[in-house]
XYZ file of C-alpha atoms in Angstrom:
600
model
C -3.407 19.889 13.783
C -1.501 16.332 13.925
C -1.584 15.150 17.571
C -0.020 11.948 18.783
C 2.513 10.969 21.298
C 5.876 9.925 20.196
C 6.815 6.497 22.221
C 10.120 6.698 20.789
C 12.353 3.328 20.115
C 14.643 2.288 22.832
C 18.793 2.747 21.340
C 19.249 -1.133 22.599
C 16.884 -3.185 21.256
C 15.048 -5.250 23.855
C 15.407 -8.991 22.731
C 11.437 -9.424 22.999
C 10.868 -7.014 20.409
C 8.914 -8.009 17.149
C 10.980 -6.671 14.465
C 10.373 -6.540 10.904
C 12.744 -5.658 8.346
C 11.717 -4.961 4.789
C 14.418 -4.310 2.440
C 13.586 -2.775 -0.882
C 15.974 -5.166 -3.438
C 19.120 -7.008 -4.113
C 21.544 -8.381 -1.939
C 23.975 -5.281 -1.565
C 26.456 -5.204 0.814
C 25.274 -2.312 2.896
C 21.464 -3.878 3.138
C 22.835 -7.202 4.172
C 25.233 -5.835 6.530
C 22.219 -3.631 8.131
C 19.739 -6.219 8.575
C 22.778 -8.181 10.193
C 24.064 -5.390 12.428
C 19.873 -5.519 13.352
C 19.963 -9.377 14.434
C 23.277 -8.981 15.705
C 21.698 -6.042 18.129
C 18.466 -8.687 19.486
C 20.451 -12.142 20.004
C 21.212 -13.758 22.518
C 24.011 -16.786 23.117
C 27.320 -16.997 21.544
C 26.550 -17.162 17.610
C 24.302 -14.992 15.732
C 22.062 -17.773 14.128
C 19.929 -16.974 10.844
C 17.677 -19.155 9.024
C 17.306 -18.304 5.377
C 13.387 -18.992 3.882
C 13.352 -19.481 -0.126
C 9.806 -20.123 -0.791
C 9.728 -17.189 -3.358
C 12.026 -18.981 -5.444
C 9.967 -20.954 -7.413
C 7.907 -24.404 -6.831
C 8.275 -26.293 -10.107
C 10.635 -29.339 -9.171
C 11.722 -28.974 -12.253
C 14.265 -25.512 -11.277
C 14.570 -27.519 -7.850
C 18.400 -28.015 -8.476
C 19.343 -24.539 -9.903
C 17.362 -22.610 -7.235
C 18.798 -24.765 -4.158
C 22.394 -23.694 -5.395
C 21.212 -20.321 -5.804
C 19.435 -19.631 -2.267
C 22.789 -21.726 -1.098
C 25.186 -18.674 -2.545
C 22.321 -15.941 -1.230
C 23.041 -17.767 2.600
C 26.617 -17.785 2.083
C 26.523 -13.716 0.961
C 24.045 -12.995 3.921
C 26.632 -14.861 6.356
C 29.826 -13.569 5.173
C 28.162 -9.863 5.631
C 27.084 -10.868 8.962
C 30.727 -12.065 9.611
C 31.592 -8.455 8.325
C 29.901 -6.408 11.264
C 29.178 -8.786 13.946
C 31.071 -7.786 17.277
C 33.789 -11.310 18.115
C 33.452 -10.254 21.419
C 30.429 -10.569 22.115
C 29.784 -12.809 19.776
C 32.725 -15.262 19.601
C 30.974 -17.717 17.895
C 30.617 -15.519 14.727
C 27.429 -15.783 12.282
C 25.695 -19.038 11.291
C 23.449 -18.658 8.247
C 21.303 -22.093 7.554
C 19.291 -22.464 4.441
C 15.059 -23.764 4.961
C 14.385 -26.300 1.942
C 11.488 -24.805 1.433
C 11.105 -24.275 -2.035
C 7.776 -26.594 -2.776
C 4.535 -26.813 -0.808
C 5.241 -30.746 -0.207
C 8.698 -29.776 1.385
C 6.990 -27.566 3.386
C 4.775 -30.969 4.507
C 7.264 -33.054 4.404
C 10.792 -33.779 6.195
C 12.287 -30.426 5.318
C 9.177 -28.952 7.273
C 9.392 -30.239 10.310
C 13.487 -29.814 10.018
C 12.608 -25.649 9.548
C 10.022 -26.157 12.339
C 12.792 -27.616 14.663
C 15.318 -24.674 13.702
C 12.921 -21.864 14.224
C 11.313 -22.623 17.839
C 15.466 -23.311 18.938
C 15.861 -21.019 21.148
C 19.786 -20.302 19.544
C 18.005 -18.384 16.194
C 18.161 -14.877 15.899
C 16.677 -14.071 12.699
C 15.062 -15.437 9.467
C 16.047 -13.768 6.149
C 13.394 -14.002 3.484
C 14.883 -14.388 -0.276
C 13.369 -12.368 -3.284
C 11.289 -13.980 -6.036
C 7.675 -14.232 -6.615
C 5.803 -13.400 -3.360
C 2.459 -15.045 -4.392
C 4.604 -18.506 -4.414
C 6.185 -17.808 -1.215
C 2.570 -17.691 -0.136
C 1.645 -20.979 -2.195
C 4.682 -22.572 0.025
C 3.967 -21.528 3.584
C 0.830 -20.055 3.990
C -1.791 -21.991 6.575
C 0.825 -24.465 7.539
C 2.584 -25.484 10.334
C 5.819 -23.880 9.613
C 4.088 -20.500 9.402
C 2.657 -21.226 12.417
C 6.509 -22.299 13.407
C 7.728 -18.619 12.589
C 5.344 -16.570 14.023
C 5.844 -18.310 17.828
C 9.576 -16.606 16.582
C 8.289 -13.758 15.473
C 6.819 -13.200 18.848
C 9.363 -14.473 20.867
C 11.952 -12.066 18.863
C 13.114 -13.188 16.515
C 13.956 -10.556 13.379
C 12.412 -11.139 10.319
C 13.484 -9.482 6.946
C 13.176 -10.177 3.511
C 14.288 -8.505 0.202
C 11.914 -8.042 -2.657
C 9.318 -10.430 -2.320
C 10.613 -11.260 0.774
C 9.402 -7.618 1.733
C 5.831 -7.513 0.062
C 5.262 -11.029 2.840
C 5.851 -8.823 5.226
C 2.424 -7.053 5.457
C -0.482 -9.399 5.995
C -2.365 -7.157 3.016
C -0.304 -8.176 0.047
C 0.534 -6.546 -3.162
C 0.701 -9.165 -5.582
C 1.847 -7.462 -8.799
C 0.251 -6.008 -11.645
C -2.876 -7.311 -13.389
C -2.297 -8.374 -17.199
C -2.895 -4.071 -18.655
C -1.261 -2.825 -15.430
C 2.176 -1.146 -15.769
C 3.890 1.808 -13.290
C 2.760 4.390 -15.561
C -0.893 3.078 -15.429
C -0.900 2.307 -11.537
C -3.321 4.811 -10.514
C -5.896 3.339 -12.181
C -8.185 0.979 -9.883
C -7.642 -2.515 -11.352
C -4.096 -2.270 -12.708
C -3.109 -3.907 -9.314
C -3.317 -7.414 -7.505
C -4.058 -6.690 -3.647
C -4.428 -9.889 -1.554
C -6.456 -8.488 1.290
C -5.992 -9.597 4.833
C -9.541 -9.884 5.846
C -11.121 -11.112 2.418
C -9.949 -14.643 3.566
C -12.442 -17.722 2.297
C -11.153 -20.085 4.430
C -8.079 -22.378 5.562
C -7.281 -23.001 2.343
C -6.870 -19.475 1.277
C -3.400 -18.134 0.919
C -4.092 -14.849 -0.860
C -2.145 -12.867 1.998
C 0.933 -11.621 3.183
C 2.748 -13.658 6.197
C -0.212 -14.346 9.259
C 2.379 -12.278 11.645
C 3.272 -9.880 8.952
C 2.160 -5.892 9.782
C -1.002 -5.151 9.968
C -0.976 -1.610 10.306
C 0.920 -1.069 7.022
C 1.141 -2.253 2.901
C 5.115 -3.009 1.977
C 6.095 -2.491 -1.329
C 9.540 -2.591 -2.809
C 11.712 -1.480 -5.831
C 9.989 1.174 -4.960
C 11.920 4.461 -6.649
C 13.697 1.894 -8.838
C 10.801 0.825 -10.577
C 8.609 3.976 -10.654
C 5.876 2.295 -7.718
C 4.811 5.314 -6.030
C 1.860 5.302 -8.310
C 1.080 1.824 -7.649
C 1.302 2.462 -3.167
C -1.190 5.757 -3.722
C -3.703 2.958 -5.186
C -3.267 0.485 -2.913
C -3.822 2.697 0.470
C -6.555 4.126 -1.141
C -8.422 0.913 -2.054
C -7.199 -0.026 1.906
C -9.446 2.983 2.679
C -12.655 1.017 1.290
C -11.496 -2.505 2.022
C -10.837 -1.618 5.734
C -14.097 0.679 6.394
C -12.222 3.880 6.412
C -9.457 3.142 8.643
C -6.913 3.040 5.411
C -3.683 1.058 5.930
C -0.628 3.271 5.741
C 2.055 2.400 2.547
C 5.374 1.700 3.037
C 7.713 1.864 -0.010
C 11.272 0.571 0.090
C 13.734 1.579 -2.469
C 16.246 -1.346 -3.834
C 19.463 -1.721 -1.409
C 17.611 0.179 1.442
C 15.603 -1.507 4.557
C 13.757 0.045 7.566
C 13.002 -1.344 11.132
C 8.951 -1.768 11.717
C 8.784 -2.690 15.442
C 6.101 -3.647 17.494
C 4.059 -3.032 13.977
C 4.154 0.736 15.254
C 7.389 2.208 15.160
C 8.961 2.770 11.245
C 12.626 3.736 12.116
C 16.534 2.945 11.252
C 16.216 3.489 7.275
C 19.459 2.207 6.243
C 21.065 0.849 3.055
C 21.565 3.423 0.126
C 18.391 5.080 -0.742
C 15.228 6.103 1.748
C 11.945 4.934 2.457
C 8.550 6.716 1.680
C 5.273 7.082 4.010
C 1.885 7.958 2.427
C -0.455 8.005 5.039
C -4.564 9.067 4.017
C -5.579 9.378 7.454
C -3.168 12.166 9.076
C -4.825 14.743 7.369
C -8.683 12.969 6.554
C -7.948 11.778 3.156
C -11.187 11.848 0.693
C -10.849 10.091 -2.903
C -12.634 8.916 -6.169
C -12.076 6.770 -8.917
C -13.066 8.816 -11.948
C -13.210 8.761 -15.807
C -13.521 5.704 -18.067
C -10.752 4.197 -16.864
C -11.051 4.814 -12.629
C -7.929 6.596 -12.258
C -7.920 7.585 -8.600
C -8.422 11.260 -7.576
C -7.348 12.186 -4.288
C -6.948 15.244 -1.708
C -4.902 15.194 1.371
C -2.354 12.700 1.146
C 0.119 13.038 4.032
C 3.672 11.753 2.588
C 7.587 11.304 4.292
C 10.228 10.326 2.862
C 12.768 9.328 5.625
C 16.550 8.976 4.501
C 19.058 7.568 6.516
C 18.192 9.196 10.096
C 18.620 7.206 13.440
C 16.218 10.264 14.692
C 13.533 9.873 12.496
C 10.552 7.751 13.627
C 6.753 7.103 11.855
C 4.513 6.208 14.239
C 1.853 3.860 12.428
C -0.716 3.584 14.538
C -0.268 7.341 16.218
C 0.433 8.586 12.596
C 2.952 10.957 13.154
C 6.560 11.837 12.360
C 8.975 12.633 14.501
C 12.720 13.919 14.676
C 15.495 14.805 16.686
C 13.480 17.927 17.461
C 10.071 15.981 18.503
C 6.936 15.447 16.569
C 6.505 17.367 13.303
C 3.097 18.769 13.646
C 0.688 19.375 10.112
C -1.751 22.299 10.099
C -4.641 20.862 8.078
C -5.665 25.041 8.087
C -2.749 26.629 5.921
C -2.581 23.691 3.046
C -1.469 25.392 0.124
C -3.977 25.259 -3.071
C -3.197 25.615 -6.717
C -3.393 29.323 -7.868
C -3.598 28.243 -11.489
C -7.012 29.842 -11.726
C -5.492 33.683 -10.929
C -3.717 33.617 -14.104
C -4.882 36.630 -16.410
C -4.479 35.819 -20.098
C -6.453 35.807 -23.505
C -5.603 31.802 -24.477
C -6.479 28.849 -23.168
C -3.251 27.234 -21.626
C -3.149 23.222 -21.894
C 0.736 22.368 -19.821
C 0.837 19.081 -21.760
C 3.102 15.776 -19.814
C 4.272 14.769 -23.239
C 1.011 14.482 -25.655
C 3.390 12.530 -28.099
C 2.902 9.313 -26.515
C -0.769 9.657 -27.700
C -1.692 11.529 -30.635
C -5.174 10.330 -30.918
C -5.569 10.002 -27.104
C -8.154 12.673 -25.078
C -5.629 15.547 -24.406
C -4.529 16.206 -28.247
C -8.099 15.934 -29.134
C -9.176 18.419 -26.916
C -6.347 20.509 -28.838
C -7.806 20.015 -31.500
C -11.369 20.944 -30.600
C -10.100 23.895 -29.265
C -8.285 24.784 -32.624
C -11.759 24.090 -34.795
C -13.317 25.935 -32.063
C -11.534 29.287 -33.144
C -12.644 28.963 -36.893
C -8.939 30.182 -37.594
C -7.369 27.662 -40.295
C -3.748 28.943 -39.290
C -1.760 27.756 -36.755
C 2.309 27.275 -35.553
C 4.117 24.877 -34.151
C 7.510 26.350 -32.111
C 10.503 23.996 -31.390
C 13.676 23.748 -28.769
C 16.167 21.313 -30.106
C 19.606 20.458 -28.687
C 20.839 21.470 -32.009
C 18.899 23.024 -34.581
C 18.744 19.367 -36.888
C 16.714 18.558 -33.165
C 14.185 21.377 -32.875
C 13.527 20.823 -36.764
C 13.377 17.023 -36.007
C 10.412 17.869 -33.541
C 8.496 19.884 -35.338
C 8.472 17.632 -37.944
C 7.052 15.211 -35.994
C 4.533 17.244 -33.823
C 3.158 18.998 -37.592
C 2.321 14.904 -38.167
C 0.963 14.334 -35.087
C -0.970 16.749 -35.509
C -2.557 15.419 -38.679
C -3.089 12.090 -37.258
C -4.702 13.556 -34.287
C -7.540 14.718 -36.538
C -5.936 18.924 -37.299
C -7.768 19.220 -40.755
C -6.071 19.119 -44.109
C -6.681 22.636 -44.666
C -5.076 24.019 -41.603
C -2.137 25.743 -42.729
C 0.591 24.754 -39.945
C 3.933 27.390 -39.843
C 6.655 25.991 -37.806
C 9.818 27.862 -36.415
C 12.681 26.450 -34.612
C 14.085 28.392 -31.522
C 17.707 28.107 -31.496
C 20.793 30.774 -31.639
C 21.098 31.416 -34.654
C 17.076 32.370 -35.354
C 16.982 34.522 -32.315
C 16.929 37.539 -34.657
C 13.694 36.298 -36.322
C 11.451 36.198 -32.907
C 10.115 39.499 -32.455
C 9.041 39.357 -36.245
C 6.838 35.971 -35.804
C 2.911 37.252 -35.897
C 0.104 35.281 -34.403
C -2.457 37.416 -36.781
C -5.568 35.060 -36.878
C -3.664 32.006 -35.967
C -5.889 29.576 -33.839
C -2.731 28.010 -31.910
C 0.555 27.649 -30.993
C 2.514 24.506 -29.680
C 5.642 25.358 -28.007
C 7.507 21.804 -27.531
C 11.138 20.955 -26.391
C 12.701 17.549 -26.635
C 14.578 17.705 -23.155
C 14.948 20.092 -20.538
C 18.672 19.881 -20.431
C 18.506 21.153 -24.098
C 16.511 24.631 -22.734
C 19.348 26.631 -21.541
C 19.731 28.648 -25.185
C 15.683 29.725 -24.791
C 16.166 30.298 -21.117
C 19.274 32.534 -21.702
C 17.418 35.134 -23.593
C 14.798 36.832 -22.325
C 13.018 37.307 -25.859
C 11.798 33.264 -25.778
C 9.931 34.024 -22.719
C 8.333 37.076 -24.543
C 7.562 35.037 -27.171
C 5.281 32.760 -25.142
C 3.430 35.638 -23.216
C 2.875 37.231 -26.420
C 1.028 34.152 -27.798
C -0.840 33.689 -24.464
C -2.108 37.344 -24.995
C -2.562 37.085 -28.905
C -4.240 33.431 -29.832
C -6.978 31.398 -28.538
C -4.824 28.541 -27.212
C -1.914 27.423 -26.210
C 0.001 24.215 -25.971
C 3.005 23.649 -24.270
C 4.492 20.157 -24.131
C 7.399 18.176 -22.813
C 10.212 20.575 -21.729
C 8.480 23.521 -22.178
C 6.007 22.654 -20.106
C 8.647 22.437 -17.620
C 10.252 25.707 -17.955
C 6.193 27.339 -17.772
C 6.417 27.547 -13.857
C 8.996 29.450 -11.524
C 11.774 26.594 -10.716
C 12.471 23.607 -13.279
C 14.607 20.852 -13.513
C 17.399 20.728 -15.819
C 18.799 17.357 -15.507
C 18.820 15.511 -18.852
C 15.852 12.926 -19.255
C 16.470 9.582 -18.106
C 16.849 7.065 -21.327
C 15.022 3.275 -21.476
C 18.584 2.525 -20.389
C 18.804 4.520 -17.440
C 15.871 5.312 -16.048
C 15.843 2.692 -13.053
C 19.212 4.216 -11.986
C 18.264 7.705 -12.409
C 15.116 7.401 -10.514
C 16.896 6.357 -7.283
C 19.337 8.950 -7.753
C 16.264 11.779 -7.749
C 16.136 11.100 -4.389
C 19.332 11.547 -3.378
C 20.702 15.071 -2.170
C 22.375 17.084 -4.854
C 22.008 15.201 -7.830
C 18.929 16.737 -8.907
C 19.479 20.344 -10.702
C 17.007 23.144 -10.389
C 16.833 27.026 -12.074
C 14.546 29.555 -12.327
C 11.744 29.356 -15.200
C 9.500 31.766 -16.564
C 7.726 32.278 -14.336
C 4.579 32.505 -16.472
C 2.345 29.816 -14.095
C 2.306 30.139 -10.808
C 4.227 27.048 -9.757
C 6.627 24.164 -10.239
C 6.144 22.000 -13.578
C 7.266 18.240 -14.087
C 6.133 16.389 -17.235
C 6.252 12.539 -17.889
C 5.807 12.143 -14.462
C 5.099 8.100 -14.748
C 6.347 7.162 -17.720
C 9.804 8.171 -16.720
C 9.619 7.675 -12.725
C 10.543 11.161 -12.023
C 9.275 11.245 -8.536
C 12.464 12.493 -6.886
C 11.929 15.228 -9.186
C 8.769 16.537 -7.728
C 10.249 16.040 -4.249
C 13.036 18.122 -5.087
C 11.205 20.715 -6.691
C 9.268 20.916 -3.458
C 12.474 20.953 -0.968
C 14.150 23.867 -3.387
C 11.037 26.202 -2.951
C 8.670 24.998 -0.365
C 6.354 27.393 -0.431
C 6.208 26.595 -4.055
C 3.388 24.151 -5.451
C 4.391 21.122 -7.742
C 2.649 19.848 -10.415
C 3.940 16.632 -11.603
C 2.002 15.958 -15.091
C 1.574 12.312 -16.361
C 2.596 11.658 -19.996
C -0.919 11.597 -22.408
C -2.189 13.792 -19.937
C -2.308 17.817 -19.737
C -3.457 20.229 -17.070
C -6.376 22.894 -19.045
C -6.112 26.485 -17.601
C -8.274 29.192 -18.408
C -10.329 31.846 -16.868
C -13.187 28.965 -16.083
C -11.053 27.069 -13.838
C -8.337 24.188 -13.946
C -9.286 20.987 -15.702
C -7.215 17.838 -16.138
C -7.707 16.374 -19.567
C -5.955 12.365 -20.454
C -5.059 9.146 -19.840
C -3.345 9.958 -17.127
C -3.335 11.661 -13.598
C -1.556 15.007 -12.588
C 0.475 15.150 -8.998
C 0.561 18.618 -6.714
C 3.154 18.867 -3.800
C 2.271 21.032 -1.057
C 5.531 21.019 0.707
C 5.124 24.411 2.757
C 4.981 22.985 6.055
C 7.519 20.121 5.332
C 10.779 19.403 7.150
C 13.624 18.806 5.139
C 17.175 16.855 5.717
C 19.856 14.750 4.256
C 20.968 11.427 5.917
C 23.840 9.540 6.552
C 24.128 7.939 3.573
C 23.371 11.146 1.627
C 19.921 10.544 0.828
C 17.374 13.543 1.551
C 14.290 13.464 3.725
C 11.409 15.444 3.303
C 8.622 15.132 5.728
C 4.641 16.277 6.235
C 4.552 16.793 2.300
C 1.032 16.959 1.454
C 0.408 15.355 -1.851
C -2.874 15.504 -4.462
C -3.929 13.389 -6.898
């Protein structure tokens, strides 16, 4: 059981406070106004004065010019949104915004230094607002000088910091720096796909591979978070914190774009406000234990404690306590009743392989092992069964799975029968025979296109009757979805979309569930990476809590038979255990969903 006192967070701020304020992107209205309406609520004197840093701009002289006008507009924005909130009474002088030149490290020495030096130990400044860019130059710029020195006597006199973007990742003295040169979202999992600048792996003064010196040290910021598909990339990073810190694993903090939290006193994670939520994963709530497996050390975890905290002025994460609290009090965990995958129950004659989307590798380790189960069955017969939007689709697919196929190494001699599963061929199902056919691929291009199989009852027959008949089974992309007993049927996000549709996963509402077949003993997601569909798996979870999730990566594809449950890929699968979870929507309509244990 979770223990932990909840010290709560006073409703008016006490000036002495250290605040931090990571916000997750952009310069939105509603996450300038908040950080504002945060100064606003610790200064003192008649103006509310903040300084604006821009060392993540950019230090070739050459852009010197174009980024000085730039971080100019950015101070006028964050002042005119401070004007926008700020109370003339008590503040009659309105809001001051002031620019630091501090764009190169020889401003930083020079003149403009010791001007931003002068500015932050006045006693008049409020806050310091920390621009967006490149995070490893802001580091370049002010690390191990004496303006850093400069804004942590603020920092500790009160003064709020915040910082979008880059101007978030400074905020925690261990440092996410990016992506190494392979390393994309999808990848993130994998051990060295990600640049960590670690607090304590410091070689001397010189060394500016860290986040700010006054930054948190009892949490990793990252930001973009939901926008750009990052959860991946935070379970990493708290995991390597886990070895890097001796076991005592820092906890992740992701902030979505136009959203910012409150860290105070580098305890107390509170006042999520802006337009999306924040998320928690914490490994040491519930005794996290991990590997790095496989050829290419994708991490393998149990036990990951994870919030996601929308818009709440009553939700607090304690990060040195680790617990959650809400209106209601702490929200205890029972380490005892964690749910665990009942994939293994499941009673048929095939081998079931719940493919992410194989297409995105046909010669990668999941399609081979197809194929090796195929050969395996010394059957040269076997089908390939398609759900189209239209029936031009489903023909379009299995078109292109029957190649796939071939180039995945299916012998010439295999004869491969496809049938499309539309309307109009409904007629033909119960006729289809399986005699001394090796294996069947059920694929559908989209979820939102499964409503015609769904409808009739005679699809789901179909698959149970090749479960019971063949020696195995392949489902992939939507179907893999509609497998378990809730799916989603939004329509799959587009190149186009997909940043936008990500953050509005996690939003309440906008994600659409019904009931699947039933057939696995669970909630399916495929392309879990590729396609950032996070929100998905945390909606699956708040729809039917006592329902596991399974959140499969593309080139990946969960093997179920009656030796067990393998994982078989490129990638990682995802479980949600959100039984014991406590579930809400904020203020700004954005859902939380706390104590959701999460596997990898």
């Amino acid at each position: 059981m979770l223990l932990g006192s909840m010290a709560g967070v006073a409703t008016a701020a006490d000036p002495s406070e250290q605040t931090l304020v990571p916000i997750g992107g952009g310069y939105t209205t509603t996450s300038l106004e908040g950080f504002a309406e945060i100064v606003a609520d610790h200064a003192t004197g008649d103006t509310v004065d903040i300084l604006v840093e821009p060392s993540s701009y950019g230090n070739d002289p050459a852009d010197l010019d174009e980024n000085t006008e730039l971080a100019l507009d950015r101070t006028d924005r964050i002042e005119d949104a401070c004007n926008a909130v700020v109370d003339t009474v008590e503040f009659p002088g309105g809001c001051v915004a002031t620019l630091l030149h501090l764009f190169m490290r020889s401003q930083t020495e020079g003149p403009e230094g010791e001007a931003a030096i002068d500015l932050l130990m006045d006693s008049e400044t409020d806050g310091v607002y920390i621009l967006g860019g490149d995070q490893t130059i802001a580091m370049e710029v002010l690390a191990n000088s004496d303006v850093e020195d400069a804004m942590e006597t603020a920092y500790l006199a009160g003064v709020v910091y915040g910082g979008t973007s880059a101007g978030a990742a400074v905020q925690s003295t261990t440092m996410i720096g990016g992506y190494t040169d392979p390393g994309w979202p999808y990848n993130a999992m994998e051990k060295d796909k990600v640049i960590v600048w670690w607090s304590n792996d410091q070689t001397g003064p010189d060394d500016f591979t860290r986040g700010l010196s006054f930054s948190s040290d009892t949490a990793i910021t990252d930001q973009h978070f939901y926008q750009r598909g990052r959860f991946a990339r935070l379970l990493n990073v708290v995991m390597q914190s886990d070895e890097q810190f001796a076991g005592q694993s820092k906890v992740g903090i992701g902030v979505d774009y136009a959203t910012g939290v409150q860290i105070t006193d580098d305890q107390f994670v509170h006042g999520v406000f802006g337009d999306s939520s924040v998320a928690v994963i914490d490994a040491e709530a519930l005794n996290a234990t991990h590997q790095w497996v496989g050829p290419n050390m994708t991490l393998s975890a149990r036990n990951m404690l994870t919030h996601i905290i929308g818009a709440d002025p009553d939700i607090t994460y304690d990060t040195v306590n680790r617990t959650i609290s809400d209106a209601s009090g702490v929200q205890t965990i029972n380490a005892w009743v964690i749910q665990e995958p009942e994939l293994d129950q499941m009673r048929m004659r095939a081998t079931l392989m719940l493919g992410g989307d194989l297409s995105d590798s046909w010669d990668g380790p999941a399609m081979a092992e197809f194929i090796r189960r195929i050969e395996a069955a010394r059957m040269a017969k076997m089908m390939v069964v398609a759900v189209g939007a239209t029936y031009a689709d489903g023909q379009a697919l299995a078109r292109e799975y029957v190649a796939g196929l071939r180039e995945a190494g299916l012998p010439w001699w295999y004869q491969v029968q496809t049938f499309v599963y539309d309307q109009s061929t409904l007629r033909y199902v119960n006729s289809i025979s399986f005699n001394r056919t090796a294996g069947v691929v059920f694929v559908g291009d989209d979820q939102a296109s499964m409503t015609t199989a769904m409808s009739n009852h005679l699809f789901g027959r179909l698959v149970e009757r090749a479960l019971d008949s063949v020696p195995v089974v392949l489902t992939d992309q939507a179907v893999t979805a509609v497998m378990g007993e809730r799916y989603v049927t939004n329509p799959d996000p587009t190149d186009d979309d997909v940043q936008d549709v990500a953050i509005a996963s996690f939003q309440a509402g906008n994600i659409q569930i019904a009931n699947g077949l039933g057939i696995v003993p669970g909630s399916l997601q495929g392309t879990l990476t590729y396609d950032q569909h996070w929100g998905r798996l945390y909606s699956l979870a708040m729809d039917s809590p006592d329902t596991m999730v399974y959140g499969i990566s593309e080139m990946t594809a969960l093997v179920v038979n009656r030796s067990g449950t393998t994982v078989v890929g490129d990638r990682s699968v995802v479980t949600l255990d959100g039984s014991q979870g406590t579930y809400s929507v904020g203020t700004n309509g954005a859902f939380s969903a706390l104590n959701v244990v999460l596997n990898a």
